Amino acid sequence: GNSVTQMEGPVTLSEEAFLTINCTYTATGYPSLFWYVQYPGEGLQLLLKATKADDKGSNKGFEATYRKETTSFHLEKGSVQVSDSAVYFCALKGYSSASKIIFGSGTRLSIRP
Amino acid sequence: DGGITQSPKYLFRKEGQNVTLSCEQNLNHDAMYWYRQDPGQGLRLIYYSQIVNDFQKGDIAEGYSVSREKKESFPLTVTSAQKNPTAFYLCASSSGTGNENIQYFGAGTRLSVL
């Protein structure tokens, strides 16, 4: 079945550091891939998405490229801010309209001023 | 504003009691979902509904029940059969079509046992 594996946290960085959160997936066919973010005490919000190989999703300075050859969708940001502290979830949806979204276990990111 | 409203924000359950969590959306979405989130863990799907008057069990449906009598509403009941109900519960909705199927989430309900 479909699955998502993401980097375990917590990840702690200093402000303005470079961020990478790894995500790899297993799926048949051509799934859509997502990164969601959860700020403390809130629900999840879509951060970015990519629906086909080599697509790059981007939002708020974050980027992720859909790499079919390595089955990866790593999240990157060039210079993190304290306000980026949150839990980040990688997710996958299979091609079939009946497929459910599969979420990774989440990676907690803390940014030090 | 369009969105998903969950209530209450905090809920306490006594032993042997059933409690109901509310989820309302005004996004005109066909599909709605309930997830459970435990500390430091990802989301686990409890129930989902792709259309009014129809719903399916997710991965951890035991001890929970739902109804979908109206398109905009998908309440979750945590029954006394759920022996470990303390968790953060998230409701989501989506247009339910295509492989993009972006889910929009409510702010969650935190359930604790007294």
Coordinates of N, CA and C in Angstrom, one line a residue, chain B:
Chain B
D1 N -16.6 34.3 6.2 CA -15.5 33.6 5.7 C -15.8 32.1 5.6
G2 N -15.3 31.5 4.5 CA -15.5 30.1 4.4 C -14.5 29.3 5.2
G3 N -14.9 28.2 5.7 CA -14.0 27.4 6.5 C -14.7 26.3 7.3
I4 N -13.9 25.7 8.2 CA -14.4 24.5 9.0 C -14.4 24.9 10.4
T5 N -15.5 24.7 11.1 CA -15.6 25.1 12.5 C -15.8 23.8 13.3
Q6 N -14.9 23.7 14.3 CA -15.0 22.6 15.3 C -15.3 23.1 16.6
S7 N -16.2 22.4 17.3 CA -16.5 22.8 18.7 C -16.9 21.6 19.5
P8 N -16.6 21.7 20.8 CA -15.9 22.8 21.5 C -14.4 22.7 21.3
K9 N -13.6 23.7 21.7 CA -12.2 23.6 21.6 C -11.6 22.6 22.6
Y10 N -12.2 22.6 23.8 CA -11.8 21.6 24.8 C -13.0 20.9 25.3
L11 N -12.8 19.6 25.6 CA -14.0 18.8 26.1 C -13.4 17.7 27.1
F12 N -14.2 17.5 28.1 CA -13.9 16.6 29.1 C -14.9 15.5 29.2
R13 N -14.5 14.3 29.3 CA -15.4 13.1 29.3 C -15.2 12.4 30.6
K14 N -16.4 12.0 31.2 CA -16.3 11.2 32.4 C -16.4 9.7 32.0
E15 N -16.0 8.8 32.9 CA -16.1 7.4 32.6 C -17.5 7.0 32.2
G16 N -17.6 6.2 31.2 CA -18.9 5.6 30.8 C -19.8 6.6 30.0
Q17 N -19.2 7.8 29.7 CA -20.0 8.8 29.1 C -19.7 8.8 27.6
N18 N -20.8 9.1 26.8 CA -20.6 9.4 25.3 C -20.5 10.9 25.2
V19 N -19.6 11.3 24.3 CA -19.5 12.8 24.0 C -19.5 13.0 22.5
T20 N -20.0 14.1 22.1 CA -20.1 14.4 20.6 C -19.3 15.6 20.3
L21 N -18.5 15.5 19.3 CA -17.7 16.6 18.8 C -18.3 17.1 17.5
S22 N -18.4 18.4 17.4 CA -19.1 19.0 16.3 C -18.1 19.4 15.2
C23 N -18.5 19.3 13.9 CA -17.7 19.8 12.8 C -18.7 20.3 11.7
E24 N -18.6 21.6 11.4 CA -19.4 22.2 10.4 C -18.5 22.9 9.3
Q25 N -18.9 22.7 8.1 CA -18.1 23.4 7.0 C -19.1 24.2 6.1
N26 N -18.6 25.3 5.6 CA -19.4 26.1 4.6 C -18.6 26.3 3.3
L27 N -17.8 25.3 3.0 CA -17.0 25.3 1.8 C -17.7 24.5 0.7
N28 N -18.9 24.0 0.9 CA -19.7 23.2 -0.1 C -18.9 22.0 -0.5
H29 N -18.1 21.4 0.4 CA -17.3 20.2 0.1 C -18.2 19.0 0.2
D30 N -18.0 18.0 -0.7 CA -18.7 16.7 -0.5 C -18.1 15.8 0.5
A31 N -16.8 15.8 0.6 CA -16.1 14.8 1.5 C -15.7 15.5 2.8
M32 N -15.9 14.7 3.9 CA -15.5 15.1 5.2 C -14.8 14.0 5.9
Y33 N -13.9 14.3 6.9 CA -13.0 13.3 7.5 C -12.9 13.7 9.0
W34 N -12.6 12.6 9.8 CA -12.2 12.8 11.2 C -10.9 12.1 11.4
Y35 N -10.0 12.8 12.0 CA -8.7 12.2 12.4 C -8.4 12.3 13.9
R36 N -7.6 11.4 14.4 CA -7.2 11.5 15.8 C -5.6 11.7 15.7
Q37 N -5.2 12.7 16.6 CA -3.7 12.9 16.7 C -3.3 12.8 18.1
D38 N -2.4 11.9 18.4 CA -1.8 11.7 19.7 C -0.5 12.4 19.8
P39 N 0.0 12.8 21.0 CA 1.2 13.6 21.1 C 2.4 13.0 20.4
G40 N 3.0 13.8 19.6 CA 4.2 13.4 18.9 C 4.0 12.4 17.8
Q41 N 2.7 12.2 17.4 CA 2.4 11.3 16.3 C 1.6 11.9 15.2
G42 N 1.5 11.2 14.1 CA 0.8 11.7 13.0 C -0.7 11.6 13.1
L43 N -1.4 11.7 12.0 CA -2.8 11.7 12.0 C -3.3 10.3 11.7
R44 N -4.3 9.8 12.4 CA -4.9 8.5 12.1 C -6.4 8.7 11.7
L45 N -6.8 8.1 10.6 CA -8.2 8.4 10.1 C -9.2 7.5 10.9
I46 N -10.2 8.2 11.4 CA -11.2 7.5 12.2 C -12.4 7.1 11.3
Y47 N -13.0 8.1 10.7 CA -14.1 7.9 9.7 C -14.0 8.9 8.6
Y48 N -14.6 8.6 7.5 CA -14.8 9.6 6.4 C -16.1 9.4 5.7
S49 N -16.5 10.5 5.0 CA -17.7 10.5 4.3 C -17.5 11.2 3.0
Q50 N -17.9 10.6 1.9 CA -17.7 11.2 0.6 C -19.0 11.8 0.1
I51 N -20.1 11.5 0.7 CA -21.4 12.1 0.3 C -22.4 12.0 1.4
V52 N -23.4 12.8 1.4 CA -24.4 12.8 2.4 C -25.0 11.4 2.6
N53 N -25.3 11.1 3.8 CA -25.9 9.8 4.2 C -25.1 8.6 3.9
D54 N -23.8 8.8 3.7 CA -22.9 7.7 3.5 C -21.6 8.0 4.2
F55 N -21.0 6.9 4.9 CA -19.7 7.1 5.5 C -19.0 5.8 5.6
Q56 N -17.7 5.8 5.8 CA -16.9 4.6 5.8 C -15.9 4.6 7.0
K57 N -15.6 3.5 7.6 CA -14.6 3.4 8.6 C -13.3 3.7 8.1
G58 N -12.5 4.3 8.9 CA -11.1 4.5 8.6 C -10.2 3.4 9.3
D59 N -9.0 3.8 9.8 CA -8.1 2.9 10.3 C -8.4 2.5 11.8
I60 N -9.0 3.5 12.5 CA -9.2 3.2 14.0 C -10.7 3.6 14.4
A61 N -11.7 3.0 13.7 CA -13.1 3.4 13.9 C -13.6 2.8 15.3
E62 N -13.0 1.8 15.8 CA -13.6 1.2 17.0 C -13.8 2.2 18.2
G63 N -15.0 2.2 18.7 CA -15.3 3.1 19.8 C -15.8 4.5 19.4
Y64 N -15.9 4.7 18.1 CA -16.4 5.9 17.6 C -17.6 5.7 16.7
S65 N -18.5 6.7 16.5 CA -19.6 6.7 15.6 C -19.7 8.1 14.9
V66 N -20.3 8.1 13.7 CA -20.5 9.3 13.0 C -21.9 9.3 12.3
S67 N -22.3 10.5 11.9 CA -23.5 10.6 11.0 C -23.2 11.6 10.0
R68 N -23.9 11.6 8.9 CA -23.8 12.6 7.8 C -25.2 12.9 7.2
E69 N -26.0 13.6 8.0 CA -27.4 13.8 7.6 C -27.4 15.1 6.7
K70 N -26.5 16.0 6.9 CA -26.4 17.2 6.1 C -25.0 17.3 5.5
K71 N -24.9 18.0 4.3 CA -23.7 18.1 3.6 C -22.7 18.9 4.5
E72 N -23.1 19.9 5.2 CA -22.2 20.7 6.0 C -21.8 20.2 7.3
S73 N -22.4 19.1 7.8 CA -22.1 18.7 9.2 C -21.7 17.2 9.2
F74 N -20.7 16.9 10.1 CA -20.2 15.6 10.3 C -19.8 15.4 11.7
P75 N -20.7 15.2 12.6 CA -20.4 15.1 14.0 C -19.8 13.7 14.3
L76 N -18.9 13.7 15.3 CA -18.2 12.5 15.8 C -18.6 12.2 17.2
T77 N -19.1 11.0 17.5 CA -19.4 10.6 18.9 C -18.3 9.7 19.4
V78 N -17.7 10.0 20.5 CA -16.7 9.2 21.2 C -17.5 8.4 22.2
T79 N -17.7 7.1 22.0 CA -18.5 6.3 22.9 C -17.7 5.8 24.1
S80 N -18.4 5.2 25.1 CA -17.8 4.7 26.3 C -17.0 3.5 25.9
A81 N -17.2 2.9 24.7 CA -16.4 1.8 24.3 C -14.9 2.2 23.9
Q82 N -14.7 3.5 23.7 CA -13.3 3.9 23.4 C -12.6 4.1 24.7
K83 N -11.7 3.2 25.0 CA -11.1 3.2 26.4 C -10.0 4.2 26.5
N84 N -9.4 4.7 25.5 CA -8.4 5.7 25.6 C -8.7 6.9 24.7
P85 N -9.6 7.7 25.0 CA -10.1 8.7 24.1 C -9.3 10.0 24.2
T86 N -8.4 10.2 25.1 CA -7.6 11.4 25.3 C -6.8 11.6 24.1
A87 N -7.0 12.7 23.3 CA -6.3 13.0 22.1 C -6.8 14.3 21.5
F88 N -6.2 14.8 20.5 CA -6.6 15.9 19.7 C -7.3 15.4 18.5
Y89 N -8.5 15.9 18.3 CA -9.4 15.4 17.2 C -9.5 16.5 16.1
L90 N -9.2 16.1 14.9 CA -9.2 17.1 13.8 C -10.3 16.7 12.7
C91 N -11.0 17.6 12.3 CA -12.0 17.4 11.2 C -11.5 18.1 10.0
A92 N -11.7 17.5 8.8 CA -11.3 18.1 7.6 C -12.3 17.9 6.5
S93 N -12.3 18.7 5.5 CA -13.1 18.5 4.3 C -12.4 18.7 3.0
S94 N -12.9 18.1 1.9 CA -12.3 18.3 0.6 C -13.4 18.3 -0.4
S95 N -13.0 18.8 -1.6 CA -14.0 18.7 -2.7 C -14.2 17.3 -3.1
G96 N -13.3 16.4 -2.8 CA -13.4 15.0 -3.0 C -13.3 14.5 -4.5
T97 N -12.8 15.5 -5.3 CA -12.6 15.1 -6.7 C -11.1 15.2 -7.1
G98 N -10.7 14.4 -8.0 CA -9.4 14.5 -8.6 C -8.3 14.0 -7.6
N99 N -7.1 13.9 -8.1 CA -6.1 13.4 -7.3 C -5.4 14.5 -6.5
E100 N -5.8 15.8 -6.7 CA -5.2 16.8 -5.8 C -5.9 16.7 -4.4
N101 N -7.2 16.8 -4.4 CA -7.9 16.5 -3.2 C -7.3 17.2 -1.9
I102 N -7.2 18.5 -2.0 CA -6.6 19.2 -0.9 C -7.6 19.2 0.3
Q103 N -7.1 18.9 1.5 CA -8.0 18.8 2.6 C -7.8 20.1 3.4
Y104 N -8.9 20.6 3.9 CA -8.9 21.8 4.7 C -9.4 21.4 6.1
F105 N -8.6 21.9 7.1 CA -8.8 21.4 8.5 C -9.4 22.4 9.4
G106 N -10.2 22.0 10.4 CA -10.6 22.8 11.5 C -9.5 23.0 12.5
A107 N -9.8 23.8 13.5 CA -8.8 24.1 14.5 C -8.6 23.0 15.6
G108 N -9.5 22.0 15.6 CA -9.4 20.8 16.4 C -10.1 20.9 17.7
T109 N -10.4 19.8 18.3 CA -11.0 19.7 19.7 C -10.1 18.8 20.5
R110 N -9.7 19.3 21.7 CA -8.8 18.5 22.6 C -9.7 17.8 23.6
L111 N -9.7 16.5 23.6 CA -10.6 15.7 24.5 C -9.7 15.1 25.6
S112 N -10.2 15.3 26.8 CA -9.5 14.7 28.0 C -10.5 13.9 28.8
V113 N -10.0 12.9 29.5 CA -10.9 12.1 30.4 C -10.7 12.6 31.9
L114 N -11.8 12.8 32.5 CA -11.8 13.2 33.9 C -11.5 12.0 34.8

